[in-house]
């Protein structure tokens, strides 16, 4: 796996030579104008006491937990009832959101806010390094420490101790390094790193929230139709928020790298449709998350207000041809990919010894495609927001609810979460 990434790293760098695709920098990107407060869940000593440069990442992470439209993601996690699909044996959650009035949704959101408030008392963050953390961003597990709940706490959590989120120390090291790290970098470098830290934090908080709520680490599927490889609630949140799983290509060193997006899908389904696709993200897309205008749109319309980035470069791990297929609408990238390819071919002639990297570069295929084709994913994007965003005609809601379409008792938000 890491060898696969090694090959792709060089190919991306060649395609983005002189940053012609603006994957790393963009002089037209405005500075951040975020001035929001940091959510109390991040008042842990692991953050600003370690480095003041973490402020912007924590502001962004806080925004993901602030707006009602985004907290709707947590409603099934808090109020959904676990059930088993008889056809597939999959455990999944009922979704109490469908067919509810805005006033009812508001009650659920209040319950989610109370639970998140309580999570402040039983959530510990820790930076980790060493063996087993090379490819890790973050992970969550239970922790034997009595939490300091208050009399106004929610009773949402079944687990009575605490939960620990471990974060890769490489992420912190970039902030720490005053000589070559965060402080000395361009705002676009900083945006990419802050985005990675903020989304890692929320990804893990989603796991922590669910683990505390259920009293176990095994996650049922949030929706029955979500990818079956693993329930992965963190991916479910990334899919909800961005319509993709977003990560830097390179995990070998600390700092910021080109970000790639991948549609969240079963591996088998991706393979059956040509292979896993990784699209390079122009830094302009990442930078917009640090602007208040972006958040004003989300407040109004929810996460679908922000369209996906425009793709100009895509890497397909081709199932059929067992090689990287590069798709792009930028003809200039061809020569630089060809150079890598030709060098790998020449190396083979000189020496019979062949590394995985050489093999990948030798076999790479470059194709020019039109822009419209590039924007399409080869697998469907799993449903991002509850149905009520799409259909909630007032005339219909009663009859649908009477049919009890989700098979679950309507939630009782007030009762469930009050002490
Ligand atoms: Zn509490």
GROMACS .gro file of C-alpha atoms and ligand atoms in nm:
model
  420
    1UNK     CA    1   0.000   0.000   0.000
    2UNK     CA    2   0.269   0.247   0.096
    3UNK     CA    3   0.452   0.154  -0.224
    4UNK     CA    4   0.143   0.237  -0.424
    5UNK     CA    5   0.143   0.580  -0.260
    6UNK     CA    6   0.511   0.626  -0.336
    7UNK     CA    7   0.444   0.587  -0.707
    8UNK     CA    8   0.154   0.823  -0.704
    9UNK     CA    9   0.351   1.089  -0.516
   10UNK     CA   10   0.600   1.125  -0.798
   11UNK     CA   11   0.331   1.119  -1.062
   12UNK     CA   12   0.136   1.395  -0.890
   13UNK     CA   13   0.446   1.608  -0.851
   14UNK     CA   14   0.527   1.564  -1.221
   15UNK     CA   15   0.172   1.646  -1.334
   16UNK     CA   16   0.169   1.951  -1.107
   17UNK     CA   17   0.514   2.073  -1.213
   18UNK     CA   18   0.566   2.438  -1.118
   19UNK     CA   19   0.230   2.408  -0.944
   20UNK     CA   20   0.056   2.458  -1.281
   21UNK     CA   21  -0.266   2.309  -1.141
   22UNK     CA   22  -0.257   2.530  -0.828
   23UNK     CA   23  -0.269   2.230  -0.602
   24UNK     CA   24  -0.021   2.386  -0.359
   25UNK     CA   25  -0.053   2.760  -0.392
   26UNK     CA   26  -0.283   3.017  -0.549
   27UNK     CA   27  -0.211   3.389  -0.535
   28UNK     CA   28  -0.578   3.474  -0.590
   29UNK     CA   29  -0.690   3.301  -0.271
   30UNK     CA   30  -0.799   3.546   0.001
   31UNK     CA   31  -0.671   3.521   0.359
   32UNK     CA   32  -0.880   3.365   0.633
   33UNK     CA   33  -1.141   3.588   0.796
   34UNK     CA   34  -1.258   3.342   1.060
   35UNK     CA   35  -1.304   3.505   1.399
   36UNK     CA   36  -1.529   3.252   1.570
   37UNK     CA   37  -1.467   3.124   1.920
   38UNK     CA   38  -1.315   2.781   1.976
   39UNK     CA   39  -1.565   2.515   2.084
   40UNK     CA   40  -1.513   2.420   2.452
   41UNK     CA   41  -1.456   2.059   2.343
   42UNK     CA   42  -1.111   2.178   2.226
   43UNK     CA   43  -1.016   2.357   2.547
   44UNK     CA   44  -0.795   2.058   2.623
   45UNK     CA   45  -0.435   2.135   2.719
   46UNK     CA   46  -0.325   1.928   2.419
   47UNK     CA   47  -0.401   2.216   2.186
   48UNK     CA   48  -0.329   2.583   2.239
   49UNK     CA   49  -0.100   2.510   2.532
   50UNK     CA   50   0.112   2.305   2.290
   51UNK     CA   51   0.116   2.560   2.009
   52UNK     CA   52  -0.069   2.886   1.954
   53UNK     CA   53  -0.050   2.817   1.580
   54UNK     CA   54  -0.329   2.562   1.626
   55UNK     CA   55  -0.586   2.839   1.663
   56UNK     CA   56  -0.704   2.852   1.304
   57UNK     CA   57  -0.744   2.472   1.280
   58UNK     CA   58  -0.945   2.473   1.603
   59UNK     CA   59  -1.164   2.757   1.475
   60UNK     CA   60  -1.241   2.556   1.164
   61UNK     CA   61  -1.307   2.238   1.365
   62UNK     CA   62  -1.543   2.441   1.588
   63UNK     CA   63  -1.746   2.556   1.288
   64UNK     CA   64  -1.815   2.194   1.193
   65UNK     CA   65  -1.984   2.156   1.534
   66UNK     CA   66  -2.169   2.488   1.545
   67UNK     CA   67  -2.449   2.503   1.292
   68UNK     CA   68  -2.781   2.322   1.325
   69UNK     CA   69  -2.763   2.199   0.965
   70UNK     CA   70  -2.435   2.023   1.043
   71UNK     CA   71  -2.543   1.884   1.378
   72UNK     CA   72  -2.823   1.703   1.195
   73UNK     CA   73  -2.556   1.448   1.109
   74UNK     CA   74  -2.549   1.352   1.478
   75UNK     CA   75  -2.926   1.297   1.509
   76UNK     CA   76  -2.932   0.932   1.395
   77UNK     CA   77  -2.613   0.875   1.596
   78UNK     CA   78  -2.795   0.999   1.905
   79UNK     CA   79  -3.155   0.890   1.848
   80UNK     CA   80  -3.144   0.623   1.580
   81UNK     CA   81  -3.240   0.274   1.686
   82UNK     CA   82  -3.021  -0.015   1.590
   83UNK     CA   83  -3.191  -0.270   1.370
   84UNK     CA   84  -3.084  -0.561   1.156
   85UNK     CA   85  -3.163  -0.594   0.788
   86UNK     CA   86  -3.286  -0.949   0.736
   87UNK     CA   87  -3.161  -0.971   0.377
   88UNK     CA   88  -2.800  -0.870   0.440
   89UNK     CA   89  -2.758  -0.912   0.815
   90UNK     CA   90  -2.628  -0.555   0.834
   91UNK     CA   91  -2.690  -0.364   1.157
   92UNK     CA   92  -2.800  -0.010   1.085
   93UNK     CA   93  -2.969   0.285   1.249
   94UNK     CA   94  -3.319   0.411   1.197
   95UNK     CA   95  -3.326   0.776   1.105
   96UNK     CA   96  -3.567   0.973   1.319
   97UNK     CA   97  -3.518   1.286   1.108
   98UNK     CA   98  -3.741   1.201   0.813
   99UNK     CA   99  -4.086   1.356   0.814
  100UNK     CA  100  -4.033   1.570   1.120
  101UNK     CA  101  -4.128   1.937   1.145
  102UNK     CA  102  -3.860   2.200   1.191
  103UNK     CA  103  -3.969   2.242   1.553
  104UNK     CA  104  -3.920   1.871   1.618
  105UNK     CA  105  -3.581   1.874   1.447
  106UNK     CA  106  -3.485   2.164   1.672
  107UNK     CA  107  -3.553   1.947   1.978
  108UNK     CA  108  -3.326   1.677   1.843
  109UNK     CA  109  -3.054   1.931   1.771
  110UNK     CA  110  -3.080   2.060   2.126
  111UNK     CA  111  -3.028   1.705   2.247
  112UNK     CA  112  -2.721   1.668   2.024
  113UNK     CA  113  -2.580   1.994   2.162
  114UNK     CA  114  -2.630   1.871   2.518
  115UNK     CA  115  -2.455   1.545   2.436
  116UNK     CA  116  -2.163   1.731   2.277
  117UNK     CA  117  -2.145   1.950   2.588
  118UNK     CA  118  -2.124   1.639   2.801
  119UNK     CA  119  -1.858   1.493   2.573
  120UNK     CA  120  -1.636   1.782   2.687
  121UNK     CA  121  -1.620   1.615   3.029
  122UNK     CA  122  -1.517   1.272   2.912
  123UNK     CA  123  -1.297   1.335   2.610
  124UNK     CA  124  -0.918   1.335   2.628
  125UNK     CA  125  -0.682   1.418   2.342
  126UNK     CA  126  -0.326   1.294   2.318
  127UNK     CA  127  -0.051   1.328   2.055
  128UNK     CA  128   0.120   0.999   1.971
  129UNK     CA  129   0.422   0.890   1.771
  130UNK     CA  130   0.632   0.580   1.709
  131UNK     CA  131   0.567   0.237   1.573
  132UNK     CA  132   0.224   0.177   1.425
  133UNK     CA  133   0.149   0.546   1.373
  134UNK     CA  134   0.320   0.591   1.034
  135UNK     CA  135  -0.002   0.604   0.835
  136UNK     CA  136  -0.228   0.713   1.119
  137UNK     CA  137  -0.404   1.048   1.144
  138UNK     CA  138  -0.609   0.974   1.452
  139UNK     CA  139  -0.774   0.692   1.646
  140UNK     CA  140  -1.025   0.660   1.926
  141UNK     CA  141  -1.052   0.420   2.219
  142UNK     CA  142  -1.202   0.393   2.565
  143UNK     CA  143  -1.009   0.530   2.859
  144UNK     CA  144  -1.044   0.437   3.225
  145UNK     CA  145  -1.086   0.778   3.381
  146UNK     CA  146  -1.387   0.900   3.572
  147UNK     CA  147  -1.529   1.202   3.392
  148UNK     CA  148  -1.624   1.524   3.567
  149UNK     CA  149  -1.988   1.554   3.466
  150UNK     CA  150  -2.205   1.833   3.605
  151UNK     CA  151  -2.560   1.833   3.730
  152UNK     CA  152  -2.684   1.970   3.397
  153UNK     CA  153  -2.518   1.695   3.193
  154UNK     CA  154  -2.695   1.488   2.934
  155UNK     CA  155  -2.755   1.122   3.006
  156UNK     CA  156  -2.693   1.030   2.645
  157UNK     CA  157  -2.382   0.828   2.715
  158UNK     CA  158  -2.399   0.463   2.811
  159UNK     CA  159  -2.027   0.436   2.878
  160UNK     CA  160  -1.951   0.582   3.218
  161UNK     CA  161  -1.578   0.642   3.187
  162UNK     CA  162  -1.396   0.846   2.921
  163UNK     CA  163  -1.284   0.824   2.565
  164UNK     CA  164  -0.936   0.897   2.430
  165UNK     CA  165  -0.854   1.045   2.091
  166UNK     CA  166  -0.495   0.989   1.981
  167UNK     CA  167  -0.359   1.217   1.709
  168UNK     CA  168  -0.042   1.174   1.511
  169UNK     CA  169   0.236   1.385   1.656
  170UNK     CA  170   0.348   1.470   1.301
  171UNK     CA  171   0.046   1.698   1.276
  172UNK     CA  172   0.159   1.887   1.588
  173UNK     CA  173   0.522   1.891   1.486
  174UNK     CA  174   0.445   2.107   1.184
  175UNK     CA  175   0.301   2.374   1.418
  176UNK     CA  176   0.590   2.333   1.663
  177UNK     CA  177   0.870   2.379   1.416
  178UNK     CA  178   0.930   2.754   1.423
  179UNK     CA  179   1.220   2.732   1.177
  180UNK     CA  180   1.065   2.556   0.878
  181UNK     CA  181   0.711   2.465   0.989
  182UNK     CA  182   0.371   2.633   0.995
  183UNK     CA  183   0.483   2.983   1.092
  184UNK     CA  184   0.715   3.014   0.792
  185UNK     CA  185   0.477   2.875   0.527
  186UNK     CA  186   0.240   3.034   0.279
  187UNK     CA  187  -0.122   3.076   0.378
  188UNK     CA  188  -0.215   2.799   0.132
  189UNK     CA  189   0.025   2.556   0.304
  190UNK     CA  190  -0.131   2.658   0.633
  191UNK     CA  191  -0.486   2.611   0.500
  192UNK     CA  192  -0.416   2.257   0.384
  193UNK     CA  193  -0.260   2.161   0.714
  194UNK     CA  194  -0.530   2.326   0.925
  195UNK     CA  195  -0.797   2.158   0.712
  196UNK     CA  196  -0.635   1.818   0.767
  197UNK     CA  197  -0.611   1.872   1.144
  198UNK     CA  198  -0.967   2.007   1.175
  199UNK     CA  199  -1.126   1.726   0.974
  200UNK     CA  200  -0.920   1.462   1.159
  201UNK     CA  201  -1.050   1.605   1.487
  202UNK     CA  202  -1.414   1.588   1.381
  203UNK     CA  203  -1.371   1.246   1.218
  204UNK     CA  204  -1.245   1.114   1.555
  205UNK     CA  205  -1.503   1.306   1.759
  206UNK     CA  206  -1.774   1.131   1.557
  207UNK     CA  207  -1.623   0.795   1.656
  208UNK     CA  208  -1.588   0.909   2.019
  209UNK     CA  209  -1.945   1.038   2.032
  210UNK     CA  210  -2.081   0.708   1.899
  211UNK     CA  211  -1.863   0.496   2.127
  212UNK     CA  212  -1.980   0.686   2.434
  213UNK     CA  213  -2.343   0.678   2.323
  214UNK     CA  214  -2.352   0.303   2.256
  215UNK     CA  215  -2.098   0.195   2.518
  216UNK     CA  216  -1.905   0.002   2.252
  217UNK     CA  217  -1.657   0.057   1.972
  218UNK     CA  218  -1.835  -0.153   1.708
  219UNK     CA  219  -2.025   0.078   1.476
  220UNK     CA  220  -2.353  -0.015   1.311
  221UNK     CA  221  -2.411   0.133   0.965
  222UNK     CA  222  -2.560   0.479   0.990
  223UNK     CA  223  -2.765   0.402   0.679
  224UNK     CA  224  -2.839   0.062   0.537
  225UNK     CA  225  -2.725   0.170   0.189
  226UNK     CA  226  -2.382   0.294   0.301
  227UNK     CA  227  -2.070   0.109   0.175
  228UNK     CA  228  -2.050  -0.239   0.330
  229UNK     CA  229  -1.673  -0.270   0.373
  230UNK     CA  230  -1.684  -0.106   0.712
  231UNK     CA  231  -1.939   0.108   0.888
  232UNK     CA  232  -1.674   0.381   0.953
  233UNK     CA  233  -1.867   0.671   1.101
  234UNK     CA  234  -1.576   0.909   1.042
  235UNK     CA  235  -1.598   0.848   0.668
  236UNK     CA  236  -1.974   0.887   0.690
  237UNK     CA  237  -1.918   1.235   0.835
  238UNK     CA  238  -1.662   1.326   0.564
  239UNK     CA  239  -1.907   1.206   0.301
  240UNK     CA  240  -2.186   1.414   0.462
  241UNK     CA  241  -1.967   1.724   0.482
  242UNK     CA  242  -1.764   1.707   0.160
  243UNK     CA  243  -1.913   1.430  -0.055
  244UNK     CA  244  -1.573   1.256  -0.048
  245UNK     CA  245  -1.291   1.128   0.170
  246UNK     CA  246  -1.010   1.381   0.163
  247UNK     CA  247  -0.648   1.315   0.255
  248UNK     CA  248  -0.302   1.431   0.153
  249UNK     CA  249  -0.126   1.196  -0.084
  250UNK     CA  250   0.194   1.181   0.114
  251UNK     CA  251   0.206   1.064   0.475
  252UNK     CA  252   0.577   1.002   0.506
  253UNK     CA  253   0.678   1.339   0.646
  254UNK     CA  254   0.512   1.609   0.852
  255UNK     CA  255   0.376   1.918   0.685
  256UNK     CA  256   0.132   1.971   0.405
  257UNK     CA  257   0.096   1.801   0.072
  258UNK     CA  258  -0.137   1.786  -0.222
  259UNK     CA  259  -0.482   1.673  -0.115
  260UNK     CA  260  -0.672   1.401  -0.297
  261UNK     CA  261  -1.041   1.321  -0.286
  262UNK     CA  262  -1.191   0.978  -0.320
  263UNK     CA  263  -1.555   0.880  -0.337
  264UNK     CA  264  -1.655   0.672  -0.034
  265UNK     CA  265  -1.744   0.331  -0.181
  266UNK     CA  266  -1.700  -0.044  -0.140
  267UNK     CA  267  -1.360  -0.152  -0.268
  268UNK     CA  268  -1.530  -0.426  -0.472
  269UNK     CA  269  -1.769  -0.175  -0.629
  270UNK     CA  270  -1.483   0.061  -0.720
  271UNK     CA  271  -1.290  -0.230  -0.871
  272UNK     CA  272  -1.591  -0.343  -1.070
  273UNK     CA  273  -1.614   0.009  -1.213
  274UNK     CA  274  -1.256   0.045  -1.327
  275UNK     CA  275  -1.069   0.097  -1.000
  276UNK     CA  276  -1.036   0.344  -0.716
  277UNK     CA  277  -1.023   0.706  -0.833
  278UNK     CA  278  -0.823   0.981  -0.663
  279UNK     CA  279  -0.879   1.338  -0.777
  280UNK     CA  280  -0.635   1.618  -0.699
  281UNK     CA  281  -0.786   1.914  -0.512
  282UNK     CA  282  -0.689   2.270  -0.609
  283UNK     CA  283  -0.596   2.457  -0.290
  284UNK     CA  284  -0.857   2.722  -0.373
  285UNK     CA  285  -1.127   2.472  -0.274
  286UNK     CA  286  -0.962   2.405   0.062
  287UNK     CA  287  -0.906   2.775   0.128
  288UNK     CA  288  -1.276   2.859   0.104
  289UNK     CA  289  -1.343   2.679   0.436
  290UNK     CA  290  -1.158   2.963   0.609
  291UNK     CA  291  -1.403   3.229   0.488
  292UNK     CA  292  -1.717   3.343   0.669
  293UNK     CA  293  -1.904   3.368   0.335
  294UNK     CA  294  -1.871   2.990   0.295
  295UNK     CA  295  -2.018   2.930   0.639
  296UNK     CA  296  -2.304   3.171   0.574
  297UNK     CA  297  -2.401   2.957   0.274
  298UNK     CA  298  -2.383   2.637   0.478
  299UNK     CA  299  -2.591   2.790   0.756
  300UNK     CA  300  -2.865   2.856   0.502
  301UNK     CA  301  -2.852   2.543   0.286
  302UNK     CA  302  -2.639   2.282   0.462
  303UNK     CA  303  -2.325   2.112   0.333
  304UNK     CA  304  -2.461   2.069  -0.021
  305UNK     CA  305  -2.418   2.447  -0.060
  306UNK     CA  306  -2.049   2.389  -0.129
  307UNK     CA  307  -1.987   2.219  -0.464
  308UNK     CA  308  -1.703   1.971  -0.510
  309UNK     CA  309  -1.372   2.102  -0.645
  310UNK     CA  310  -1.323   2.114  -1.021
  311UNK     CA  311  -1.108   1.815  -1.113
  312UNK     CA  312  -0.832   1.855  -1.372
  313UNK     CA  313  -0.622   1.557  -1.271
  314UNK     CA  314  -0.735   1.212  -1.168
  315UNK     CA  315  -0.552   0.891  -1.085
  316UNK     CA  316  -0.728   0.562  -1.138
  317UNK     CA  317  -0.581   0.249  -0.983
  318UNK     CA  318  -0.694   0.046  -1.281
  319UNK     CA  319  -0.837  -0.296  -1.199
  320UNK     CA  320  -0.826  -0.417  -1.555
  321UNK     CA  321  -0.476  -0.302  -1.651
  322UNK     CA  322  -0.310  -0.320  -1.306
  323UNK     CA  323  -0.152   0.020  -1.341
  324UNK     CA  324  -0.210   0.386  -1.270
  325UNK     CA  325  -0.418   0.551  -1.537
  326UNK     CA  326  -0.385   0.929  -1.531
  327UNK     CA  327  -0.680   1.120  -1.665
  328UNK     CA  328  -0.646   1.491  -1.722
  329UNK     CA  329  -0.768   1.777  -1.937
  330UNK     CA  330  -0.428   1.948  -1.919
  331UNK     CA  331  -0.220   1.844  -2.225
  332UNK     CA  332   0.100   2.001  -2.084
  333UNK     CA  333   0.119   1.730  -1.817
  334UNK     CA  334   0.197   1.466  -2.078
  335UNK     CA  335   0.567   1.535  -2.127
  336UNK     CA  336   0.646   1.536  -1.758
  337UNK     CA  337   0.469   1.205  -1.701
  338UNK     CA  338   0.644   1.065  -2.011
  339UNK     CA  339   0.981   1.168  -1.867
  340UNK     CA  340   0.921   0.966  -1.549
  341UNK     CA  341   0.796   0.676  -1.756
  342UNK     CA  342   1.093   0.680  -1.995
  343UNK     CA  343   1.345   0.701  -1.711
  344UNK     CA  344   1.189   0.394  -1.550
  345UNK     CA  345   1.202   0.206  -1.882
  346UNK     CA  346   1.569   0.300  -1.926
  347UNK     CA  347   1.648   0.186  -1.572
  348UNK     CA  348   1.507  -0.156  -1.654
  349UNK     CA  349   1.742  -0.192  -1.950
  350UNK     CA  350   2.042  -0.110  -1.730
  351UNK     CA  351   1.957  -0.331  -1.436
  352UNK     CA  352   1.737  -0.638  -1.404
  353UNK     CA  353   1.660  -0.535  -1.046
  354UNK     CA  354   1.327  -0.357  -1.044
  355UNK     CA  355   1.156  -0.180  -0.757
  356UNK     CA  356   0.782  -0.147  -0.716
  357UNK     CA  357   0.820   0.223  -0.787
  358UNK     CA  358   0.998   0.158  -1.118
  359UNK     CA  359   0.734  -0.093  -1.213
  360UNK     CA  360   0.455   0.156  -1.148
  361UNK     CA  361   0.620   0.436  -1.339
  362UNK     CA  362   0.700   0.206  -1.631
  363UNK     CA  363   0.342   0.094  -1.658
  364UNK     CA  364   0.169   0.430  -1.612
  365UNK     CA  365  -0.084   0.536  -1.875
  366UNK     CA  366  -0.167   0.897  -1.951
  367UNK     CA  367  -0.493   0.996  -2.121
  368UNK     CA  368  -0.641   1.327  -2.221
  369UNK     CA  369  -1.013   1.345  -2.146
  370UNK     CA  370  -1.267   1.624  -2.155
  371UNK     CA  371  -1.345   1.825  -1.847
  372UNK     CA  372  -1.704   1.712  -1.818
  373UNK     CA  373  -1.597   1.347  -1.804
  374UNK     CA  374  -1.334   1.426  -1.539
  375UNK     CA  375  -1.596   1.562  -1.301
  376UNK     CA  376  -1.787   1.234  -1.289
  377UNK     CA  377  -1.716   0.970  -1.027
  378UNK     CA  378  -1.716   0.606  -1.146
  379UNK     CA  379  -1.916   0.506  -0.838
  380UNK     CA  380  -2.214   0.685  -0.684
  381UNK     CA  381  -2.161   0.920  -0.391
  382UNK     CA  382  -2.350   0.779  -0.090
  383UNK     CA  383  -2.648   0.988   0.019
  384UNK     CA  384  -2.517   1.287   0.208
  385UNK     CA  385  -2.803   1.445   0.398
  386UNK     CA  386  -3.129   1.313   0.539
  387UNK     CA  387  -3.420   1.292   0.297
  388UNK     CA  388  -3.602   1.581   0.451
  389UNK     CA  389  -3.372   1.819   0.266
  390UNK     CA  390  -3.505   1.679  -0.058
  391UNK     CA  391  -3.869   1.598   0.006
  392UNK     CA  392  -4.073   1.719   0.291
  393UNK     CA  393  -4.399   1.837   0.140
  394UNK     CA  394  -4.620   1.941   0.432
  395UNK     CA  395  -4.923   1.766   0.281
  396UNK     CA  396  -4.738   1.436   0.267
  397UNK     CA  397  -4.569   1.427   0.599
  398UNK     CA  398  -4.858   1.295   0.807
  399UNK     CA  399  -4.948   1.005   0.585
  400UNK     CA  400  -4.584   0.899   0.553
  401UNK     CA  401  -4.537   0.915   0.926
  402UNK     CA  402  -4.852   0.716   0.991
  403UNK     CA  403  -4.708   0.440   0.780
  404UNK     CA  404  -4.413   0.429   1.022
  405UNK     CA  405  -4.173   0.399   0.735
  406UNK     CA  406  -3.858   0.375   0.944
  407UNK     CA  407  -4.001   0.109   1.170
  408UNK     CA  408  -3.893   0.293   1.480
  409UNK     CA  409  -4.074   0.472   1.753
  410UNK     CA  410  -4.046   0.845   1.701
  411UNK     CA  411  -3.761   0.984   1.908
  412UNK     CA  412  -3.816   1.149   2.239
  413UNK     CA  413  -3.541   1.403   2.238
  414UNK     CA  414  -3.621   1.596   2.555
  415UNK     CA  415  -3.663   1.290   2.770
  416UNK     CA  416  -3.369   1.100   2.640
  417UNK     CA  417  -3.110   1.361   2.711
  418UNK     CA  418  -3.219   1.535   3.027
  419UNK     CA  419  -3.087   1.423   3.362
  420LIG    ZN1  420  -2.090   1.562   3.124
   0.00000   0.00000   0.00000
